[in-house]
Short mmCIF file of N, CA, C and O in Angstrom, two decimals:
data_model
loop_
_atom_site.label_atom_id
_atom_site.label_comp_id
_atom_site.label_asym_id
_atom_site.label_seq_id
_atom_site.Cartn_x
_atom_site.Cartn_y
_atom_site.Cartn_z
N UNK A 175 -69.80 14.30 -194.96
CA UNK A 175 -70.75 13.32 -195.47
C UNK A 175 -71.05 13.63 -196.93
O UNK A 175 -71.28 14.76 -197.36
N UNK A 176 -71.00 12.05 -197.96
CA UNK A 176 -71.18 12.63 -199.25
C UNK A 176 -72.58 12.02 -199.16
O UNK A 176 -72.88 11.27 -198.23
N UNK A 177 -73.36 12.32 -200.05
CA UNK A 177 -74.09 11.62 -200.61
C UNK A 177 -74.36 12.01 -202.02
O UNK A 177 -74.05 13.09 -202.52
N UNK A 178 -75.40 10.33 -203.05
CA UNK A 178 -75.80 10.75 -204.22
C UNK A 178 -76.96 9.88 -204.45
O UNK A 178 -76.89 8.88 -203.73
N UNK A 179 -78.05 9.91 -205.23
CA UNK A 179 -78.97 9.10 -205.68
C UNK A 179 -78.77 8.40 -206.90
O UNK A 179 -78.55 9.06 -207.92
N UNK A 180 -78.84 6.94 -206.95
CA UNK A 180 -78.91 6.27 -208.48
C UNK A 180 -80.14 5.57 -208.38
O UNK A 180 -80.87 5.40 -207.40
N UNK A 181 -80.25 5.14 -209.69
CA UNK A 181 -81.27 4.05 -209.63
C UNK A 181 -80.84 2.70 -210.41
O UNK A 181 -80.44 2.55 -211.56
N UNK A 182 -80.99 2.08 -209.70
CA UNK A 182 -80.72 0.56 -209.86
C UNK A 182 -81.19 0.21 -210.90
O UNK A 182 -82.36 0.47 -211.17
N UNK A 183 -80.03 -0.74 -212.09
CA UNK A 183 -80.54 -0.49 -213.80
C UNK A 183 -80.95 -2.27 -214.10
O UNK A 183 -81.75 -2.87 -214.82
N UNK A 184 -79.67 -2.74 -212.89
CA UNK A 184 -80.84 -4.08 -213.61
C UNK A 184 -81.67 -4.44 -213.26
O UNK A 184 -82.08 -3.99 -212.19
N UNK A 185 -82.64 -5.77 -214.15
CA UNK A 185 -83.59 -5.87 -213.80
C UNK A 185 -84.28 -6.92 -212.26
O UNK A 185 -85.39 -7.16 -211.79
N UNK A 186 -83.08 -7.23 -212.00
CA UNK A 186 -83.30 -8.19 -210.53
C UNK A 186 -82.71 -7.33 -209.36
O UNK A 186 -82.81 -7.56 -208.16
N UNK A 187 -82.15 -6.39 -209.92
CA UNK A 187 -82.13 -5.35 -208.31
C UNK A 187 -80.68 -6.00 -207.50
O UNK A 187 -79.72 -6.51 -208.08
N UNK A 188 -80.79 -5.86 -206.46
CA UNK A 188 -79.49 -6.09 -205.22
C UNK A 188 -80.09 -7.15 -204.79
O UNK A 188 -80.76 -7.05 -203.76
N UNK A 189 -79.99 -8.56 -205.54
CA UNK A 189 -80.19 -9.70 -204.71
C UNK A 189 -79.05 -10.19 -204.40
O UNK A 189 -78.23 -9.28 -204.42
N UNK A 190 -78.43 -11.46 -204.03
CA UNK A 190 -77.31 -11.76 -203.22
C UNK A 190 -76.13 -11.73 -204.23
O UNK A 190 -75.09 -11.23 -203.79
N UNK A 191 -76.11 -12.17 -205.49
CA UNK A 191 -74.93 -11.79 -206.48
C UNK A 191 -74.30 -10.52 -206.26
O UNK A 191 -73.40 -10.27 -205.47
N UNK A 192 -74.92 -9.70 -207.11
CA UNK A 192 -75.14 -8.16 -207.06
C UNK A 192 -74.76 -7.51 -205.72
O UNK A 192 -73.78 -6.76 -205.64
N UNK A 193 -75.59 -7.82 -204.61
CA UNK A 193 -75.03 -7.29 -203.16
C UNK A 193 -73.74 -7.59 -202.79
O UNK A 193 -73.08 -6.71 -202.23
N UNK A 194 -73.20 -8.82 -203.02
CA UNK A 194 -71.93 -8.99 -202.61
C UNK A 194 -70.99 -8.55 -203.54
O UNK A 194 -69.89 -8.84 -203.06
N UNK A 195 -70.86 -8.12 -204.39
CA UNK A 195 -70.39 -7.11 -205.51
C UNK A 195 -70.33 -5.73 -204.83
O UNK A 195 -69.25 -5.32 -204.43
N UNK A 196 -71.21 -5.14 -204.71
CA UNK A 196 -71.35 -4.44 -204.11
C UNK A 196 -70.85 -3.88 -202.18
O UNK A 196 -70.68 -2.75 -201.70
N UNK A 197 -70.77 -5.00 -201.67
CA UNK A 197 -70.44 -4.97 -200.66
C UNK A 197 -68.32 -5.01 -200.50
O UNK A 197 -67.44 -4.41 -199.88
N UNK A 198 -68.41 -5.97 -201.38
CA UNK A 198 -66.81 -5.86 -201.65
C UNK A 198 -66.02 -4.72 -202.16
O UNK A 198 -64.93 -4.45 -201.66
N UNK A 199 -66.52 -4.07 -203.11
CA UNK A 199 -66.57 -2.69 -203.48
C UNK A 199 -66.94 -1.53 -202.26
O UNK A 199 -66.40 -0.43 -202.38
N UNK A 200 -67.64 -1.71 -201.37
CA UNK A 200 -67.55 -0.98 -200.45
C UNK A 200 -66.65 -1.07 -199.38
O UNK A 200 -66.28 -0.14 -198.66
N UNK A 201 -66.30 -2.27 -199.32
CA UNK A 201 -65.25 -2.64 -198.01
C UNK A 201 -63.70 -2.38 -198.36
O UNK A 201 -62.78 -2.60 -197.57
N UNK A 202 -63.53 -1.79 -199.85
CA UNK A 202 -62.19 -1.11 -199.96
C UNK A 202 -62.19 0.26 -199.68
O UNK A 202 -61.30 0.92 -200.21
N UNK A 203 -62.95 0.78 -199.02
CA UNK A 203 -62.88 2.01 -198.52
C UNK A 203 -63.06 2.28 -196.62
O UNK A 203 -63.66 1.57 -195.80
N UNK A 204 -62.44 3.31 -196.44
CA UNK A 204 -62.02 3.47 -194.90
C UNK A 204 -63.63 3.77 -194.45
O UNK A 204 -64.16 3.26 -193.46
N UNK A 205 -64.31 4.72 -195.37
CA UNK A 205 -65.87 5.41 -195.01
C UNK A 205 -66.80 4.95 -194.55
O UNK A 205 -67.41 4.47 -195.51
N UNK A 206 -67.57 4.70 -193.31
CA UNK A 206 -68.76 3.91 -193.46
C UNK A 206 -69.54 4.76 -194.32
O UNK A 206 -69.72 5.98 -194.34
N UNK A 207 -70.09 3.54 -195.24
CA UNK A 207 -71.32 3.57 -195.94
C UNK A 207 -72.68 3.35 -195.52
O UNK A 207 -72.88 3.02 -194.35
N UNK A 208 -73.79 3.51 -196.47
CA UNK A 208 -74.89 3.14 -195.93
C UNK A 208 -75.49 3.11 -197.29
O UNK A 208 -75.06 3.79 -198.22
N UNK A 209 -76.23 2.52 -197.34
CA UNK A 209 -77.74 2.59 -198.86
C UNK A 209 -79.28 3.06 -197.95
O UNK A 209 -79.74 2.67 -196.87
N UNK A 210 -79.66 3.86 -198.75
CA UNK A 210 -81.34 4.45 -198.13
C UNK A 210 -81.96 4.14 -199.05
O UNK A 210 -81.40 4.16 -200.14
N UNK A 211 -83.87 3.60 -198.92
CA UNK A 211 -84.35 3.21 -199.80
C UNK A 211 -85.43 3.97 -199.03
O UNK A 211 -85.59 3.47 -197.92
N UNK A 212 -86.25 5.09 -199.27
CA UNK A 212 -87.06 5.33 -199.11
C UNK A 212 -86.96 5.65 -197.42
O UNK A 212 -86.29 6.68 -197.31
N UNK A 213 -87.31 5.23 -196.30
CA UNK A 213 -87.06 6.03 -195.34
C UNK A 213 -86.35 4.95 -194.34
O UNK A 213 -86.37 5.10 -193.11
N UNK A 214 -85.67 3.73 -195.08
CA UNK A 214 -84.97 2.81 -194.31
C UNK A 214 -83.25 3.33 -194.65
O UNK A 214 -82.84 4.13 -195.49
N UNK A 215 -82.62 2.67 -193.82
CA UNK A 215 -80.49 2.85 -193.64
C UNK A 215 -80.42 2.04 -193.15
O UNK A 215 -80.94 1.65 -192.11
N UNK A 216 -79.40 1.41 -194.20
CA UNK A 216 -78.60 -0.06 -193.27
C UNK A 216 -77.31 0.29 -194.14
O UNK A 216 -77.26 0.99 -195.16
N UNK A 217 -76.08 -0.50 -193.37
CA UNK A 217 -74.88 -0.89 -193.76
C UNK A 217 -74.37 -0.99 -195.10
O UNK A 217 -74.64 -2.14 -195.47
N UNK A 218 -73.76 -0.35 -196.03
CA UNK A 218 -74.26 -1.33 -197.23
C UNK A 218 -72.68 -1.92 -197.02
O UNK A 218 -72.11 -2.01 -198.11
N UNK A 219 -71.98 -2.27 -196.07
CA UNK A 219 -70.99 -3.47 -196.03
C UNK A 219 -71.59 -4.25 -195.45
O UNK A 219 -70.74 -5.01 -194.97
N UNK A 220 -72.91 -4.70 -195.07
CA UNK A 220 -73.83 -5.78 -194.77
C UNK A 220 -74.86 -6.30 -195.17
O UNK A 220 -76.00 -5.91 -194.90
N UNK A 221 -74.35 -7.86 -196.32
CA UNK A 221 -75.23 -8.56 -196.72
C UNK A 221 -76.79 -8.56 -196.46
O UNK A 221 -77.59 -8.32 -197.36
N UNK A 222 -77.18 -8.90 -195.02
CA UNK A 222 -78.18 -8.63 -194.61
C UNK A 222 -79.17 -7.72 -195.40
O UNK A 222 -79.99 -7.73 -196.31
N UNK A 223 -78.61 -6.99 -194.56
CA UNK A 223 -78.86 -5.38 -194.30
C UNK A 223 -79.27 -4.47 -195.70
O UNK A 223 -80.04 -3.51 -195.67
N UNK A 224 -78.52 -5.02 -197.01
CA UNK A 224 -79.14 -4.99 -198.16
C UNK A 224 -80.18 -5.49 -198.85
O UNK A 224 -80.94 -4.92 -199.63
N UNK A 225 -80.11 -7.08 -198.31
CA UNK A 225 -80.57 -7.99 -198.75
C UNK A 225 -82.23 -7.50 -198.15
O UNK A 225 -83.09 -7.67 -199.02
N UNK A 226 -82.77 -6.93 -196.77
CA UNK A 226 -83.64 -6.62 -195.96
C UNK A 226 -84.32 -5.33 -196.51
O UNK A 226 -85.46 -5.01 -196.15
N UNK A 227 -83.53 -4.55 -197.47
CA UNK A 227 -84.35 -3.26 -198.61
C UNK A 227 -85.49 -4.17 -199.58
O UNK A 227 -86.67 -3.93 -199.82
N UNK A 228 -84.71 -5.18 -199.97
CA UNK A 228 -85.66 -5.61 -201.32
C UNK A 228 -85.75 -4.75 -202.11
O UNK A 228 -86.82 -4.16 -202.29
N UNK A 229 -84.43 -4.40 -202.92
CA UNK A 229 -84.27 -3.62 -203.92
C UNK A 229 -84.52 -4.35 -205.49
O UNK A 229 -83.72 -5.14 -205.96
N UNK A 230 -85.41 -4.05 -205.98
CA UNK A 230 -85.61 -4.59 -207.26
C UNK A 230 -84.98 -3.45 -208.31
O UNK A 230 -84.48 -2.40 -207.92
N UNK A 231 -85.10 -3.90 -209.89
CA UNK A 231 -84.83 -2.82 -210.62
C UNK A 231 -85.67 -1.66 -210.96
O UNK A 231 -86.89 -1.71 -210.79
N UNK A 232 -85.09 -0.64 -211.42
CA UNK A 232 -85.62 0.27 -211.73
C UNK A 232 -85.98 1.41 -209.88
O UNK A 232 -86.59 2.48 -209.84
N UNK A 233 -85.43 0.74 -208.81
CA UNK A 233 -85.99 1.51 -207.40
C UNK A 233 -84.63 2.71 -207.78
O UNK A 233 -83.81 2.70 -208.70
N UNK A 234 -84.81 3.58 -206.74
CA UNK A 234 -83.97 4.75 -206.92
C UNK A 234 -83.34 4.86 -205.07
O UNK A 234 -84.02 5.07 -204.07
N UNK A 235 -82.19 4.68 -205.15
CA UNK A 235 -81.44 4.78 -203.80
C UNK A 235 -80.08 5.62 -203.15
O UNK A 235 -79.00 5.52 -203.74
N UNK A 236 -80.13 6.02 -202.53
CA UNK A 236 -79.61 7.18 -202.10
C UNK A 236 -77.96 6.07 -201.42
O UNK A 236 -78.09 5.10 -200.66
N UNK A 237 -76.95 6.46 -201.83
CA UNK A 237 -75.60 5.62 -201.51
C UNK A 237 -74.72 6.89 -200.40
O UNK A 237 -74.08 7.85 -200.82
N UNK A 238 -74.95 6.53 -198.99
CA UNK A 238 -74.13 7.73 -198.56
C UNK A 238 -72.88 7.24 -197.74
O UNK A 238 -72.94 6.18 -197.12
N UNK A 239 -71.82 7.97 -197.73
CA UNK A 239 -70.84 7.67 -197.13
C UNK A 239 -70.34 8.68 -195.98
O UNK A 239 -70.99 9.71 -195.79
N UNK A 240 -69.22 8.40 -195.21
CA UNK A 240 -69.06 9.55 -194.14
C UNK A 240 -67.87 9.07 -194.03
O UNK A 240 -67.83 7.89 -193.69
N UNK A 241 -66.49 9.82 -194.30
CA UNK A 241 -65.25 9.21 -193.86
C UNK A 241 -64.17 10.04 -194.45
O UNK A 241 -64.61 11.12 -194.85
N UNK A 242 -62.84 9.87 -194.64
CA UNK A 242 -61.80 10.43 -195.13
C UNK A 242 -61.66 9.89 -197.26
O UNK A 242 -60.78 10.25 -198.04
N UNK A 243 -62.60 9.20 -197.49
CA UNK A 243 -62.70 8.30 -198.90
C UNK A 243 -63.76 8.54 -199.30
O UNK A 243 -64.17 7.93 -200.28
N UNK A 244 -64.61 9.59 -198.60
CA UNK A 244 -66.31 9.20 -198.71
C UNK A 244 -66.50 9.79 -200.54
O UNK A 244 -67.16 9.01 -201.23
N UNK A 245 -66.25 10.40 -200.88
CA UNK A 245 -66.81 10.99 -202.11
C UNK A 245 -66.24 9.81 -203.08
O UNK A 245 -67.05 9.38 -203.90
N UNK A 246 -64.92 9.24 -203.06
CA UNK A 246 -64.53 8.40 -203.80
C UNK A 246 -65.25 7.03 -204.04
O UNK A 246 -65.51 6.45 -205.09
N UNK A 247 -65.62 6.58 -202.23
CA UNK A 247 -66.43 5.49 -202.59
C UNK A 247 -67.62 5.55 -203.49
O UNK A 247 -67.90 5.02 -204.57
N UNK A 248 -68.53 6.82 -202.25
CA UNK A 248 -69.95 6.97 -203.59
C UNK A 248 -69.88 7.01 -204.82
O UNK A 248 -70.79 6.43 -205.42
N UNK A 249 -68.88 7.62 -205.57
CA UNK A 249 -68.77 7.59 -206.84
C UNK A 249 -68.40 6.54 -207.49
O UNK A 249 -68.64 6.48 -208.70
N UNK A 250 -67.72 5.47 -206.81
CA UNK A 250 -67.25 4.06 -207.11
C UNK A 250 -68.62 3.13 -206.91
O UNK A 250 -68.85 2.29 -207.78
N UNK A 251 -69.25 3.21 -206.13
CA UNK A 251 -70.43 2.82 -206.03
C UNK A 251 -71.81 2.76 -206.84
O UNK A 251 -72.65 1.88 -207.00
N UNK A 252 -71.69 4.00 -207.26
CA UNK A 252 -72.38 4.74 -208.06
C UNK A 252 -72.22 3.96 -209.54
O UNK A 252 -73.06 3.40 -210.24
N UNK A 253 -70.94 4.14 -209.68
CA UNK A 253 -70.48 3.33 -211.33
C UNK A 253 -70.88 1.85 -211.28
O UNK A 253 -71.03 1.32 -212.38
N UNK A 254 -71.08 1.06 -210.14
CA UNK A 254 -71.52 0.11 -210.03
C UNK A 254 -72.59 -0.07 -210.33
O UNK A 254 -73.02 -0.63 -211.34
N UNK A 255 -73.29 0.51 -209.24
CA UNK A 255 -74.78 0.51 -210.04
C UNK A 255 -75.25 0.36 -211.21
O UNK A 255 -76.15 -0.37 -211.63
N UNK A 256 -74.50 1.20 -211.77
CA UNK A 256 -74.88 2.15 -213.12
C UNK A 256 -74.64 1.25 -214.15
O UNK A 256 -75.21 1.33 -215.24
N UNK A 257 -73.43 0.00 -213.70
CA UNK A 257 -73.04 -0.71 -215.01
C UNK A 257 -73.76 -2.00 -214.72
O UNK A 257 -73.40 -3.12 -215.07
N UNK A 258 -74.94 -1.63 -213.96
CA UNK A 258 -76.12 -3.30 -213.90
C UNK A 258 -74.72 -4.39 -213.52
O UNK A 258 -74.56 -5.39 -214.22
N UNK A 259 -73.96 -4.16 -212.59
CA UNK A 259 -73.16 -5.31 -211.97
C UNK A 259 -72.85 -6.16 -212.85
O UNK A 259 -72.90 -7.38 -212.66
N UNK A 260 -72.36 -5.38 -214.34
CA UNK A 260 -72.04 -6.27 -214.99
C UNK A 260 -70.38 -6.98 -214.46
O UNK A 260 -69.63 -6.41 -213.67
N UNK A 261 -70.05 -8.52 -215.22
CA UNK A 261 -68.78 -8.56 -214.46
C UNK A 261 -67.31 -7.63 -215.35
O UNK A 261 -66.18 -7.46 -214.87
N UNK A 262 -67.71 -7.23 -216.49
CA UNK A 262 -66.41 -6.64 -217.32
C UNK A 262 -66.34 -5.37 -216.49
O UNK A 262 -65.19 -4.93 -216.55
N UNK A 263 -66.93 -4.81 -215.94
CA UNK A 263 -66.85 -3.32 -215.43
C UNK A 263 -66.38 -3.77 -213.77
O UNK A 263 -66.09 -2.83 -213.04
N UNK A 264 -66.32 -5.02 -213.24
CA UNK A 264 -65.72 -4.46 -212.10
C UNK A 264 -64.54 -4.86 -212.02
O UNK A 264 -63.83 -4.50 -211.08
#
């Protein structure tokens, strides 16, 4: 199991754009994932399930994975974050 903490840079957070960015980016990996926000875990290959954190900007969230890819995804994940879902970076 990897895990890492980022914090979410833009300013509208993981609403449905952003999540499904995110979710597609996770679904090229074998690992289940997950996103933690404080003392909730859900899927983060599920719309929902992201969408149900209410992640705004500036929150800080823990991206963990568990699998044969796991460190690769988080870190792919991670860069996501990090580049505010811009579209040149994915």
């Amino acid at each position: 199991m990897f895990v890492k903490e980022v914090t979410v840079q833009n300013q509208v957070g993981l609403h449905a754009r952003p999540a499904t960015f995110f979710i597609q980016k996770a679904n090229e990996f074998k690992a289940s994932i997950w996103i933690e926000k404080e003392e909730r875990r859900v899927n983060a290959k599920s719309l929902l399930g992201i969408l149900s954190l209410g992640i705004v900007g500036g929150t800080t969230i823990k991206i963990i994975a568990d699998g044969t890819d796991e460190q690769v995804a988080v870190d792919s994940l991670i860069d996501l974050v990090e580049s505010g879902f811009s579209d040149e970076k994915l």
